[in-house]
Amino acid sequence: MPVNDAPVLSGVEPGALLYTENDAATVVSATITVSDVDTTTDANLNSATVTIGSGLMSGDVLAYSGSDAGVVSAYAASTGVLSLSGSVTAAAWQTALRAVTYSSTSEDPTGTQSAADRVVSFVISDGDASSAAVTRTVSVAPVNDAAVLANVEADTPVSY
C-alpha cells in the first residue's frame, strides 16, 4: 500500500510584513511555495487554512483576493481563520496562497497606540495529510489620528 506524503509549504519571507493602520489589503506572502510529491497518485490538493494564531484584534481581516473559480474562501472574524477549499493543483494552490491578504478595518488596530504583531500561519492539505505550518509575522503600526470636533453650533447673532 503506498504511503501518502503530506504536502509541503515553504518559501515564506523571513522578515515581518509591515502594515500601517488604514493601508489597503496587503499580500501576506508573495513567495510562499506549495509542493506535493504524491501528484502522480493524486494530482490535486483539497484545502488550506490561514490563521491569525496570535495577536488577533477586532477588525483584522484575512481575505482571498485570487480569481481561481476552483478555490472558495470563508473568513471567520471571531477566530481569525480563513478557510480555503477546492480540488486544484499544487500550482493553483500556490497562486491562491500568494493572493491571501491582511487588512484591518479598525481605527485602533493594536489597542495600545504602539506597534503590535500578528502571527499568520498557513497549512495545506491533500485530503489525507496536512503540511506543517509555516508562519509570517505582520507588524501592525497604529496611526494617532487627530481629534475631530463635531456638532458645534453655528454662530448666531446675539441681539440685546
mmCIF file of C-alpha atoms in Angstrom, residues 16-21 55 57 102 108-118 137-144:
data_model
loop_
_atom_site.group_PDB
_atom_site.id
_atom_site.type_symbol
_atom_site.label_atom_id
_atom_site.label_comp_id
_atom_site.label_asym_id
_atom_site.label_seq_id
_atom_site.Cartn_x
_atom_site.Cartn_y
_atom_site.Cartn_z
ATOM 1 C CA ALA A 16 7.885 40.792 9.053
ATOM 2 C CA LEU A 17 5.250 42.290 6.786
ATOM 3 C CA LEU A 18 4.834 45.949 7.783
ATOM 4 C CA TYR A 19 1.222 47.136 7.834
ATOM 5 C CA THR A 20 0.122 50.633 8.874
ATOM 6 C CA GLU A 21 -3.410 51.486 10.013
ATOM 7 C CA GLY A 55 -2.323 38.905 18.253
ATOM 8 C CA MET A 57 -7.693 42.021 17.236
ATOM 9 C CA TYR A 102 -4.240 41.013 5.573
ATOM 10 C CA ASP A 108 -7.290 51.375 16.762
ATOM 11 C CA PRO A 109 -5.804 48.150 15.342
ATOM 12 C CA THR A 110 -3.452 47.474 18.256
ATOM 13 C CA GLY A 111 -5.486 48.756 21.207
ATOM 14 C CA THR A 112 -2.330 50.311 22.657
ATOM 15 C CA GLN A 113 -1.257 53.019 20.191
ATOM 16 C CA SER A 114 2.004 51.041 19.912
ATOM 17 C CA ALA A 115 3.029 48.639 17.161
ATOM 18 C CA ALA A 116 1.812 45.060 17.693
ATOM 19 C CA ASP A 117 2.378 41.807 15.858
ATOM 20 C CA ARG A 118 0.049 39.215 14.373
ATOM 21 C CA THR A 137 4.631 37.967 11.252
ATOM 22 C CA VAL A 138 2.548 41.008 10.354
ATOM 23 C CA SER A 139 3.735 44.054 12.285
ATOM 24 C CA VAL A 140 0.816 46.468 12.631
ATOM 25 C CA ALA A 141 1.524 50.145 13.293
ATOM 26 C CA PRO A 142 -1.297 52.369 14.538
ATOM 27 C CA VAL A 143 -1.775 55.974 13.449
ATOM 28 C CA ASN A 144 -2.525 58.617 16.052
#
